[in-house]
PDB file of C-alpha atoms in Angstrom:
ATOM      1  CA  UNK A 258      -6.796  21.493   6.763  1.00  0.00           C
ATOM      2  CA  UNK A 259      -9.737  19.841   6.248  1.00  0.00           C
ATOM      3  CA  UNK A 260     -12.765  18.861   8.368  1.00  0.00           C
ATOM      4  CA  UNK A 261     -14.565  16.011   9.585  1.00  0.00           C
ATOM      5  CA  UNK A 262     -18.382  15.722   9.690  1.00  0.00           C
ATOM      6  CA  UNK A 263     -18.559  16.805  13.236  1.00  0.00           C
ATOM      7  CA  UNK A 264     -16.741  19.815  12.352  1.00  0.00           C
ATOM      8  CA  UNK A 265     -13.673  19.295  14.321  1.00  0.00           C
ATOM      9  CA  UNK A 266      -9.987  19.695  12.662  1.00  0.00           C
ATOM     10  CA  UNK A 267      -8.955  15.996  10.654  1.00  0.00           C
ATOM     11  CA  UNK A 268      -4.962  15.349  11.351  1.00  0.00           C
ATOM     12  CA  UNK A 269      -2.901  12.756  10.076  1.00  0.00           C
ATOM     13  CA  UNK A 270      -2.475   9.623  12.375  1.00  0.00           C
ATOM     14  CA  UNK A 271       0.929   9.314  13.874  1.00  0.00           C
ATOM     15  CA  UNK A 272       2.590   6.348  15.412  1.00  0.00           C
ATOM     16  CA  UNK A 273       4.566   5.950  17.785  1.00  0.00           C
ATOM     17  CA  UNK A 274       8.136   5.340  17.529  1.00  0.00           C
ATOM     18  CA  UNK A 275       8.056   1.867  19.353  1.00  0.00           C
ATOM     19  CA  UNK A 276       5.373   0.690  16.479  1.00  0.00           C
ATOM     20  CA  UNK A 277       7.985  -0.633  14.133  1.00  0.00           C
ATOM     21  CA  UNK A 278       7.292  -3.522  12.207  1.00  0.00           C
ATOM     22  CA  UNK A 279       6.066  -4.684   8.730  1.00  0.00           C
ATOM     23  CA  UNK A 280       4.287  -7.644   7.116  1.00  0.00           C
ATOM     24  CA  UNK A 281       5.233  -9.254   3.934  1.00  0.00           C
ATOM     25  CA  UNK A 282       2.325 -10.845   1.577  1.00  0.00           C
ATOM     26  CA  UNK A 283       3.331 -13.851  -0.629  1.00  0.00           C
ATOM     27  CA  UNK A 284       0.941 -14.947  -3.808  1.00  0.00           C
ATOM     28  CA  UNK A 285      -0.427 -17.932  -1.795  1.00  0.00           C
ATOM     29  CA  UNK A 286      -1.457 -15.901   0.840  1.00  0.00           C
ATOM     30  CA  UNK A 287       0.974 -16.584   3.020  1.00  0.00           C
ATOM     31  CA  UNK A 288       2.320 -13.597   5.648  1.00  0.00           C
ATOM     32  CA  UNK A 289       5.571 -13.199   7.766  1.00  0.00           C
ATOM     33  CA  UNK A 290       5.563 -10.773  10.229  1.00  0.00           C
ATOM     34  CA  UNK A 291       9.078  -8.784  11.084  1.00  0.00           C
ATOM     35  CA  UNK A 292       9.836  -6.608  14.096  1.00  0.00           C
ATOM     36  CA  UNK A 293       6.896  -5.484  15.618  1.00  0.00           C
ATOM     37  CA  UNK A 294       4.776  -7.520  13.598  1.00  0.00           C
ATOM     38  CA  UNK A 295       6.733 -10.623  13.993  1.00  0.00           C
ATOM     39  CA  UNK A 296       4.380 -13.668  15.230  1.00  0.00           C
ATOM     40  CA  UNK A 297       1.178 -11.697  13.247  1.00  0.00           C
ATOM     41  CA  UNK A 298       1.652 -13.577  10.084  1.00  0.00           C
ATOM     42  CA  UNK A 299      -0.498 -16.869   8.763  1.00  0.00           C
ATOM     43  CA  UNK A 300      -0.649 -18.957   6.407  1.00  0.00           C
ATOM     44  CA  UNK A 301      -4.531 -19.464   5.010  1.00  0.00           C
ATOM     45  CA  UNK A 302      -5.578 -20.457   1.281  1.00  0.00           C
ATOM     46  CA  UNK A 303      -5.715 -17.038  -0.096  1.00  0.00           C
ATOM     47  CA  UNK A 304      -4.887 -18.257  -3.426  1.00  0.00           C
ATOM     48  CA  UNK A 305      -3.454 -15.167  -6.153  1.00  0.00           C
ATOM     49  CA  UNK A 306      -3.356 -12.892  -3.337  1.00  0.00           C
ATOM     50  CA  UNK A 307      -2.672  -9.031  -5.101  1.00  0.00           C
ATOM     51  CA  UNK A 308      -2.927  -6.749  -2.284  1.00  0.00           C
ATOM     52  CA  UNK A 309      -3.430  -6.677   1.679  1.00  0.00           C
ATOM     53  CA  UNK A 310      -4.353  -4.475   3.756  1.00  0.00           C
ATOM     54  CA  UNK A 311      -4.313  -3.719   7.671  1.00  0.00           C
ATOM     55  CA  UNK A 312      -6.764  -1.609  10.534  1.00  0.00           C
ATOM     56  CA  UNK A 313      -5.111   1.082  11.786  1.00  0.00           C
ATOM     57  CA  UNK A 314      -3.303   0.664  15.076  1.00  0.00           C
ATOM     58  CA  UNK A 315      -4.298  -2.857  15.174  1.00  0.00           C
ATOM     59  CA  UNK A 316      -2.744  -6.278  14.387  1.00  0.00           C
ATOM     60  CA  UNK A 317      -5.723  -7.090  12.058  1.00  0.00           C
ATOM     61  CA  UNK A 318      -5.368  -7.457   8.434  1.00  0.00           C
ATOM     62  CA  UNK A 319      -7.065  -8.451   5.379  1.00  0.00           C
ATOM     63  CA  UNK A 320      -5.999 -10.066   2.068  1.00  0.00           C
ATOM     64  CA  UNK A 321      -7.213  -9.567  -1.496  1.00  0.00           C
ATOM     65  CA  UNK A 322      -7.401 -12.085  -4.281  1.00  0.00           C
ATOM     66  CA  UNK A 323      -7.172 -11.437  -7.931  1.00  0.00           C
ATOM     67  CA  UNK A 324     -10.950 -13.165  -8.267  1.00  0.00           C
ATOM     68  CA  UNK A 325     -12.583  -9.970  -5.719  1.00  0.00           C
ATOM     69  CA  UNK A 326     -12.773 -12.379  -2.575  1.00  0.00           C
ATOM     70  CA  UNK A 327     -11.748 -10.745   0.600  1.00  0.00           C
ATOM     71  CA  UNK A 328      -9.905 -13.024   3.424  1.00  0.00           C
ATOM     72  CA  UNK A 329      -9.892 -11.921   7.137  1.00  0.00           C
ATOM     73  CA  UNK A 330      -6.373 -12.738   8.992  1.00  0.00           C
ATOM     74  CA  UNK A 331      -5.297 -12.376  12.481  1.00  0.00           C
ATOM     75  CA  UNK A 332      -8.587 -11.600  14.418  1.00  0.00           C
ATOM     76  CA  UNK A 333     -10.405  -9.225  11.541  1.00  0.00           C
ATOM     77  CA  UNK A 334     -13.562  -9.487  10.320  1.00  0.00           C
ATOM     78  CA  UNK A 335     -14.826 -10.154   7.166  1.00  0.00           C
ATOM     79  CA  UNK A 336     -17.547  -7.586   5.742  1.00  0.00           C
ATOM     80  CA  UNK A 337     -17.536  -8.992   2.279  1.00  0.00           C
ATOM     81  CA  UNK A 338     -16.041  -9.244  -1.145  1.00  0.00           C
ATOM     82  CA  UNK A 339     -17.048  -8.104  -4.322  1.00  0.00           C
ATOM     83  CA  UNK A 340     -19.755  -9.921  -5.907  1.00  0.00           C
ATOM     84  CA  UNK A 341     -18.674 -12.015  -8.927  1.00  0.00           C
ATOM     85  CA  UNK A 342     -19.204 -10.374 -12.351  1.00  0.00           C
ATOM     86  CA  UNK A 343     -19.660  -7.056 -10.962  1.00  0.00           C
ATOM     87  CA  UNK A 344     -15.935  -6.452 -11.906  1.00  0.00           C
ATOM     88  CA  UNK A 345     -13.047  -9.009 -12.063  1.00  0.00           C
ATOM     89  CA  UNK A 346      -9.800  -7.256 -12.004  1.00  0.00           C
ATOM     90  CA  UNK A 347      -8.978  -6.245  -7.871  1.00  0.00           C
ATOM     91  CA  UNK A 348      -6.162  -4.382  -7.688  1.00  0.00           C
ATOM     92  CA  UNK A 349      -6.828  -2.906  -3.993  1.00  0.00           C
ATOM     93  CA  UNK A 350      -7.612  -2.624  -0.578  1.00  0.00           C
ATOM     94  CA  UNK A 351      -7.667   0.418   2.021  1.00  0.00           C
ATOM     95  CA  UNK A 352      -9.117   0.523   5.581  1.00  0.00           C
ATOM     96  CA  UNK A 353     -11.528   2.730   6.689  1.00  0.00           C
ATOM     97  CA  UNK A 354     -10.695   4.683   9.882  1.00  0.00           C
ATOM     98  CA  UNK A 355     -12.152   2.584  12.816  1.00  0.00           C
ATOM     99  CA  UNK A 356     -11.244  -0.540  11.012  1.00  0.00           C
ATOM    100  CA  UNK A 357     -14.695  -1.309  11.013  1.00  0.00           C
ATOM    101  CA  UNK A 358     -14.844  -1.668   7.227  1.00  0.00           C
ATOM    102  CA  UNK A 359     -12.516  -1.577   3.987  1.00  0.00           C
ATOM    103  CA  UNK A 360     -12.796  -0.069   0.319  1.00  0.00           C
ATOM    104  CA  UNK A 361     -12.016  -2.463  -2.755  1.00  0.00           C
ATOM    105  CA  UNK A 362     -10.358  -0.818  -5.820  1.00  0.00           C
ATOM    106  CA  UNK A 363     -10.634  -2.495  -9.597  1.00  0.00           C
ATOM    107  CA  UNK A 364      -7.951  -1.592 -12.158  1.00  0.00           C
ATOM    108  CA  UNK A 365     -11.228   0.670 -14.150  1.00  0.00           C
ATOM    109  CA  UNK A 366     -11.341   2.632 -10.966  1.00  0.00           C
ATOM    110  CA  UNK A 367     -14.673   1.129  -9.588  1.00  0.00           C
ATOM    111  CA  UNK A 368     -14.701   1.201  -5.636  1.00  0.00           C
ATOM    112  CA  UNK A 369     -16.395  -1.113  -3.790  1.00  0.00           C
ATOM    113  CA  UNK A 370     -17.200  -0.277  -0.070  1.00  0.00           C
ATOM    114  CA  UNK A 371     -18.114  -2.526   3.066  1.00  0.00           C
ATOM    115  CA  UNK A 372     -18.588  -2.686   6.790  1.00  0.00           C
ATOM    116  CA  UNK A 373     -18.428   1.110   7.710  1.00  0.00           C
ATOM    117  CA  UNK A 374     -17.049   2.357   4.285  1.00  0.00           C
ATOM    118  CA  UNK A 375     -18.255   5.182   3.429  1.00  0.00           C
ATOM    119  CA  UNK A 376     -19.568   5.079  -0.502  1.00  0.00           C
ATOM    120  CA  UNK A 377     -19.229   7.641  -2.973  1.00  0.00           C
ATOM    121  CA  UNK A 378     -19.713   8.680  -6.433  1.00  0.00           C
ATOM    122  CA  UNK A 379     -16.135   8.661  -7.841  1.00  0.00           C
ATOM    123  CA  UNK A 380     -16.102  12.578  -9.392  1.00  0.00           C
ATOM    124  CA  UNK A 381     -12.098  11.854  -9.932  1.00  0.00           C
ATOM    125  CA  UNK A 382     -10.969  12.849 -13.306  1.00  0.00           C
ATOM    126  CA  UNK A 383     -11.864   9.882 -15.673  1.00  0.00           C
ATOM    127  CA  UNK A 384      -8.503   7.338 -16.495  1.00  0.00           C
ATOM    128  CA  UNK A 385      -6.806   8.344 -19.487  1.00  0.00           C
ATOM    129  CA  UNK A 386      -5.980   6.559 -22.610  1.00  0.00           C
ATOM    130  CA  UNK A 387      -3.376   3.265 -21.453  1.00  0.00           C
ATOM    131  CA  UNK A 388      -4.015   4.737 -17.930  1.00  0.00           C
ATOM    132  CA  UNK A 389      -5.353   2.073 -14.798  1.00  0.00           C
ATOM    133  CA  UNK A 390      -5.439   2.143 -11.254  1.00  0.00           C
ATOM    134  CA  UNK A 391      -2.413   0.234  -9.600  1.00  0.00           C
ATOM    135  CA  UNK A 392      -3.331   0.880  -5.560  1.00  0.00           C
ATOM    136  CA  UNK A 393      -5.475   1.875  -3.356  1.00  0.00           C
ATOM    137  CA  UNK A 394      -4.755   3.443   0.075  1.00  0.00           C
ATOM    138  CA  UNK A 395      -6.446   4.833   3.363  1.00  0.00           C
ATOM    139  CA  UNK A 396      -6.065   8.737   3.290  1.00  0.00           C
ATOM    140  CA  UNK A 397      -3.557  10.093   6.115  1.00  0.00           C
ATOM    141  CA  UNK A 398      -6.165  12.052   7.282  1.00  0.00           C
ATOM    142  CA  UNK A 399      -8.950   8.974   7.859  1.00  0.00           C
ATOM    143  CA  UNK A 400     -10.886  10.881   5.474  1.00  0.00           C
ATOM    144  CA  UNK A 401     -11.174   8.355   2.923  1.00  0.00           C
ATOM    145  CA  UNK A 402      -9.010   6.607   0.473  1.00  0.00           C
ATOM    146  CA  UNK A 403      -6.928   7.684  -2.458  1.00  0.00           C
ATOM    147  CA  UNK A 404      -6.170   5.441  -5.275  1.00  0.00           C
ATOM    148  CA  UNK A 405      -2.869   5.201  -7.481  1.00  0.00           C
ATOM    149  CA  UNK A 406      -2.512   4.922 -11.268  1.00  0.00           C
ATOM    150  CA  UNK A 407      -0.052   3.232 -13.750  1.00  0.00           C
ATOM    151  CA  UNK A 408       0.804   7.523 -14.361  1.00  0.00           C
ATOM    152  CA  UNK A 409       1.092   8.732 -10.678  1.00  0.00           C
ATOM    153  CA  UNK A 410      -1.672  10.325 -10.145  1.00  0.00           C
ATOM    154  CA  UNK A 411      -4.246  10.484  -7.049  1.00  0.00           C
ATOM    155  CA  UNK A 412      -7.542  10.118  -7.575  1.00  0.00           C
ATOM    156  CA  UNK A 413     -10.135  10.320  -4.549  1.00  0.00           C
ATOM    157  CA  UNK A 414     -13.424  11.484  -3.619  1.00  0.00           C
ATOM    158  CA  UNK A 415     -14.180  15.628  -3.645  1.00  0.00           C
ATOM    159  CA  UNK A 416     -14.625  15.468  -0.069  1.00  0.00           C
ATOM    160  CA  UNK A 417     -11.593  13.676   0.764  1.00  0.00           C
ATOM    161  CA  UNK A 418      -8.184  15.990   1.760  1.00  0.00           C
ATOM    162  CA  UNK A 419      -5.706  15.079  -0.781  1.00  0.00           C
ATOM    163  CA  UNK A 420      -2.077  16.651  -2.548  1.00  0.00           C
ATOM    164  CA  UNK A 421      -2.501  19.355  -5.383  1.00  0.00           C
ATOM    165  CA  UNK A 422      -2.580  17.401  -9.092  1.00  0.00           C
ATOM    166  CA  UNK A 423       0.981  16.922 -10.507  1.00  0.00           C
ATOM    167  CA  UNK A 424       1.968  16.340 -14.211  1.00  0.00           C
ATOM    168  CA  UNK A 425       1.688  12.411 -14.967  1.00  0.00           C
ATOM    169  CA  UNK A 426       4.331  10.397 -15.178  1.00  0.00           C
ATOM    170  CA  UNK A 427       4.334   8.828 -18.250  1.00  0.00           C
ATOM    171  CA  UNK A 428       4.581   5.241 -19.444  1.00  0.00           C
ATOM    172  CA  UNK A 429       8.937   5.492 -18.595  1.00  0.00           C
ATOM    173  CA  UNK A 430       7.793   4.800 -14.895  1.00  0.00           C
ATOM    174  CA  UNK A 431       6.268   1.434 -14.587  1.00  0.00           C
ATOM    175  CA  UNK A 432       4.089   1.985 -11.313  1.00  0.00           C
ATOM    176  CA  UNK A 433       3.500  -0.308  -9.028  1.00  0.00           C
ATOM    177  CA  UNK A 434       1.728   1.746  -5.738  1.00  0.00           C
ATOM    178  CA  UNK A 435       1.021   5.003  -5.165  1.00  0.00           C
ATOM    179  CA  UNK A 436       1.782   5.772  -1.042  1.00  0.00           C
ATOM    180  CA  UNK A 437       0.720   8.401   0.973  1.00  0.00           C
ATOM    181  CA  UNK A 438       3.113  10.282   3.454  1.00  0.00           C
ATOM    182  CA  UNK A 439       2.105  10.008   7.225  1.00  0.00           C
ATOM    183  CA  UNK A 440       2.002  13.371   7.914  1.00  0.00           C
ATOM    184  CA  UNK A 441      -0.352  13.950   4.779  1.00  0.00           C
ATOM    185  CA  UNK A 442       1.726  16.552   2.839  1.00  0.00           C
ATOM    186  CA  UNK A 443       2.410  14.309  -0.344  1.00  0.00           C
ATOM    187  CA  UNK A 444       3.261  10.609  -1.568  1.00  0.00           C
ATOM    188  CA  UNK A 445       5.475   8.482  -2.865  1.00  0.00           C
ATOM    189  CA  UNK A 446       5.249   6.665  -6.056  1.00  0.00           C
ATOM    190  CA  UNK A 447       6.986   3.519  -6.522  1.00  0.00           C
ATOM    191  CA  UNK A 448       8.161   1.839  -9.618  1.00  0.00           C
ATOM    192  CA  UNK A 449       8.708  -1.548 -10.547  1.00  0.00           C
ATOM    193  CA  UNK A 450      11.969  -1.201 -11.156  1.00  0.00           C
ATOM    194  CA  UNK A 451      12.448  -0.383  -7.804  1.00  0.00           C
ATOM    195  CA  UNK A 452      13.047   3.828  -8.028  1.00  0.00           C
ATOM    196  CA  UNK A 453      10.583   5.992  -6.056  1.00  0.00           C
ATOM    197  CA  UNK A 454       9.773   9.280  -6.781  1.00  0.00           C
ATOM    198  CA  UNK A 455       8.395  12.171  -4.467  1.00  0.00           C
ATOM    199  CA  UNK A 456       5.376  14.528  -5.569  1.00  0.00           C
ATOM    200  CA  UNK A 457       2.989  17.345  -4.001  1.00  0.00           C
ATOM    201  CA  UNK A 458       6.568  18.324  -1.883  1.00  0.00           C
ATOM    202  CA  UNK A 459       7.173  15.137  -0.113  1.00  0.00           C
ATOM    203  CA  UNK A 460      10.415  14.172   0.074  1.00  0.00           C
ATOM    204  CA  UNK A 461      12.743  11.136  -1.508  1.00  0.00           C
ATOM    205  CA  UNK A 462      14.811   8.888   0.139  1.00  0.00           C
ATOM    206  CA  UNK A 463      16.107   6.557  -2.465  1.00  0.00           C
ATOM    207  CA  UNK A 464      14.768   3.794  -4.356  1.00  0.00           C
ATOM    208  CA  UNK A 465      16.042   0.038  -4.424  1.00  0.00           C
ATOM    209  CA  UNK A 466      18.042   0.445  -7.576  1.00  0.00           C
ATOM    210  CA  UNK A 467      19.993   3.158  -5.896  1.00  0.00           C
ATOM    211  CA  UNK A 468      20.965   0.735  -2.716  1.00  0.00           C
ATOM    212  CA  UNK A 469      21.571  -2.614  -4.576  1.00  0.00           C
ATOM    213  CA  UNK A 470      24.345  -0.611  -7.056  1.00  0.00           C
ATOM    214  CA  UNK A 471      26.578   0.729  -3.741  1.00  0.00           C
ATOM    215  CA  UNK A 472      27.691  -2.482  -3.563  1.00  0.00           C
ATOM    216  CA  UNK A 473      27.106  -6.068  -3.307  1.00  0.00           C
ATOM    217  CA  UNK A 474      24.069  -7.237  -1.816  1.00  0.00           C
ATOM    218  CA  UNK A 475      24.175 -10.252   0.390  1.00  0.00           C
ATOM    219  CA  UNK A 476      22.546 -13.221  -1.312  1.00  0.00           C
ATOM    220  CA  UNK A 477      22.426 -11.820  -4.521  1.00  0.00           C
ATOM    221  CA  UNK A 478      25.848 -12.148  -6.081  1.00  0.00           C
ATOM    222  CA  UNK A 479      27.005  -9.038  -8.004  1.00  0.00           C
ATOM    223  CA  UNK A 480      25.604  -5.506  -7.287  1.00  0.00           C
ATOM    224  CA  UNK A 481      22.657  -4.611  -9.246  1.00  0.00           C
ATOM    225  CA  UNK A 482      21.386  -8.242  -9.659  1.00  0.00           C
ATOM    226  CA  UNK A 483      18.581  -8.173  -7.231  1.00  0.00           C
ATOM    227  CA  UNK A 484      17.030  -4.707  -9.120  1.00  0.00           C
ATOM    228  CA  UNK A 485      17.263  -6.460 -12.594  1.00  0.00           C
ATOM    229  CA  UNK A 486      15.958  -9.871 -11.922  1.00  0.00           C
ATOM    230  CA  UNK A 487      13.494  -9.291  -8.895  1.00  0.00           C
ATOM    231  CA  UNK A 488      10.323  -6.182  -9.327  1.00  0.00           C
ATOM    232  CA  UNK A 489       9.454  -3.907  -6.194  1.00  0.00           C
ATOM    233  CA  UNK A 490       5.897  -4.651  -4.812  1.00  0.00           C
ATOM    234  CA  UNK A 491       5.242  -2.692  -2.143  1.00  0.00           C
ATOM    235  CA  UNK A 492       6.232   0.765   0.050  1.00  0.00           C
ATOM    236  CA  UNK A 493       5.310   1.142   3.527  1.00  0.00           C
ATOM    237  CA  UNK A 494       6.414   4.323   5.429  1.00  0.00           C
ATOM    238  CA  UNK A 495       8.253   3.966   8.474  1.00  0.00           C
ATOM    239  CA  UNK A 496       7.185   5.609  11.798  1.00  0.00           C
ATOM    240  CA  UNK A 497       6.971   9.487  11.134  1.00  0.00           C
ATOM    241  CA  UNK A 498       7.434   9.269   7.464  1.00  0.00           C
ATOM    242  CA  UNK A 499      10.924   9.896   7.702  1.00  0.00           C
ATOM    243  CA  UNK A 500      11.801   7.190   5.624  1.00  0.00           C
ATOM    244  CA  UNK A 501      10.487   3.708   4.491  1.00  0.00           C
ATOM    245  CA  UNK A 502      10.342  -0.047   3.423  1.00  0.00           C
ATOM    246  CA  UNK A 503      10.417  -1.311   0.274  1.00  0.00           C
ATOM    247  CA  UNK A 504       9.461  -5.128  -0.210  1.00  0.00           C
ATOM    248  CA  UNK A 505      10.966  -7.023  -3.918  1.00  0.00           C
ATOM    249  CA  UNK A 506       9.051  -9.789  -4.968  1.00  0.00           C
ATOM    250  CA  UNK A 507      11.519 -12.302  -3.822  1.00  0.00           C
ATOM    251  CA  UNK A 508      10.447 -11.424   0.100  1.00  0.00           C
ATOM    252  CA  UNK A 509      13.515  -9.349   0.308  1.00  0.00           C
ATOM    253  CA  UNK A 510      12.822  -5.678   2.376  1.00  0.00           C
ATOM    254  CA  UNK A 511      14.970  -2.877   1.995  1.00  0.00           C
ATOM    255  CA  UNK A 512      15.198   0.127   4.652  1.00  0.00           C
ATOM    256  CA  UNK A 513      15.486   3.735   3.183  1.00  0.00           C
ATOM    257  CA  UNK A 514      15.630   7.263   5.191  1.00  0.00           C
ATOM    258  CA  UNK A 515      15.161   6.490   8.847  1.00  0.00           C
ATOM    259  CA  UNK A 516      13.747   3.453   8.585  1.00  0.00           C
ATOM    260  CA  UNK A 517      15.107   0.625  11.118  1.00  0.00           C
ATOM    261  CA  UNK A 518      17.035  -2.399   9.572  1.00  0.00           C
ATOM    262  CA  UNK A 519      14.361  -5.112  11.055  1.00  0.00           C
ATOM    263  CA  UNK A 520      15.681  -7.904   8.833  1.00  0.00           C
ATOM    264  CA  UNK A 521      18.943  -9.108   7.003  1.00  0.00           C
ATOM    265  CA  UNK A 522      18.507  -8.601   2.862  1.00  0.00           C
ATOM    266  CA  UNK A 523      17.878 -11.847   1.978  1.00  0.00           C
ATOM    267  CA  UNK A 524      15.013 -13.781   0.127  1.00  0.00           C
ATOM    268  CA  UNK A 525      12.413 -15.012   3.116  1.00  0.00           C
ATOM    269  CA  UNK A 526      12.039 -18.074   1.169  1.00  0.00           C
ATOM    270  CA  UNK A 527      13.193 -19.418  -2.480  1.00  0.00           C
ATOM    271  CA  UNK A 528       9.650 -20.570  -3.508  1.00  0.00           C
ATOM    272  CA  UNK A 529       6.748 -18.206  -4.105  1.00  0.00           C
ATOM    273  CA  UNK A 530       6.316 -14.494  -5.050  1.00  0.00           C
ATOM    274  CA  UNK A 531       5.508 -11.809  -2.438  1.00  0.00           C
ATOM    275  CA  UNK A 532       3.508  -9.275  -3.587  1.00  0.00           C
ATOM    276  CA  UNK A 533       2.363  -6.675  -0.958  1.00  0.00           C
ATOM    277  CA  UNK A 534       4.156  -5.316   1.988  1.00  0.00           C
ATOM    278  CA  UNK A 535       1.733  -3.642   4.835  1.00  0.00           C
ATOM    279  CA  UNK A 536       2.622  -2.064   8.295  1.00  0.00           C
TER     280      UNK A 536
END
């Protein structure tokens, strides 16, 4: 288990089980809010918004553009955005602990840090040939962040608590975010086709390929049709990790393991891409 600066033991942050709720991120910035979340969205000119993210145990959230610029939402503060020309492709964002500050992530691996954010000297392996960063995410532990490739791996700070290595995945697996587990004992990688696969001993609880071939989905005609004509964007663990969300770019959410039905499977709207899902 690893340590925090004042020496006492780091544990993953748990929720409570009456925190559930989600928050869906469309291109234009716009944000609906579902079960706990509902009434937390907004709609603010966030144009080519690529990821979001939000403070831990708070209502706050930010949104990132695909031009570096940072947008505050719901009551948060702004520390900053990356300055223009410094590096143009923003992939993601990840909270620090106190939400008090957030990291930026670039697609080369470059992390940018504001507000409280601790910064570092990446000492990650370097990205391999055809190999980019896809996500970037708040360690379980409040430690730190971990970013996602386009292979599965984790890359993060020395310092920061993270899974063993595991073999890459490959160019087969089209990744789309790399998630950790609540309780800090692996991740989840999810794929743009919708599958999700466990490593570093978490465990799977389906992908949205698997659901939309049971059977019909409502709205969507014949089974299968969502997972062929609409990509997954985003995975958000449900309270306790024992299951979770996954959001398809048509604003659709599907609920995996123990995660609570909070809204019918159906398109949020016809017009407009989402493209992140956040808790």
């Amino acid at each position: 288990m690893p340590r925090t600066p004042t020496g006492t033991v780091a544990r993953p942050h748990r929720h409570s089980k009456e925190e559930t709720g989600y928050r869906i991120v469309f291109a234009d910035g716009e944000v609906v809010g579902v079960g706990r979340d509902r009434g937390t969205g907004s709609i603010g000119r966030s144009p080519h918004t690529v990821a979001a993210a939000a403070a831990p145990g708070s209502k706050v959230y930010w949104l990132l553009s695909a031009d570096d610029k940072v947008a505050a939402r719901h009551g948060a503060v702004s520390y900053g955005s990356v300055q223009e020309g410094r590096d143009r492709v923003a992939v993601g964002i990840a909270p620090t602990g106190d939400g008090r500050g957030y990291w930026v992530a670039t697609s080369s691996g470059r992390i940018f840090a504001f507000g409280d954010a601790r910064k570092w000297r990446l000492v990650a392996p370097a990205l391999r040939s055809g190999e980019h960063v896809v996500s970037l995410s708040a360690s379980p532990y409040r430690d730190g962040y971990w970013e996602g490739t386009s292979v599965g791996r984790l890359l993060a700070p020395r310092s920061v608590h993270r899974p063993g290595s595991v073999t890459p995945l490959g160019s087969g697996h089209p990744v789309v975010a790399v998630v950790a587990a609540p309780r800090g004992s692996g991740y989840w990688v999810l794929g743009a086709d919708g599958e999700v696969l466990a490593l570093a001993g978490e465990r799977a609880y389906g992908g949205a390929t698997a659901v939309s071939r049971r059977g019909p989905v409502p709205g969507s005609g014949t089974a299968g049709k969502r997972a062929a004509l609409y990509r997954a964007v985003g995975l958000v663990p449900s309270p306790g990790g024992s299951g979770y969300w996954i959001a398809l770019s048509d604003g659709a959410v599907l609920a995996l393991g123990r995660a609570p039905h909070l809204a019918a499977l159906l398109p949020l709207r016809r017009r407009g891409s989402a493209t992140a899902l956040i808790a």
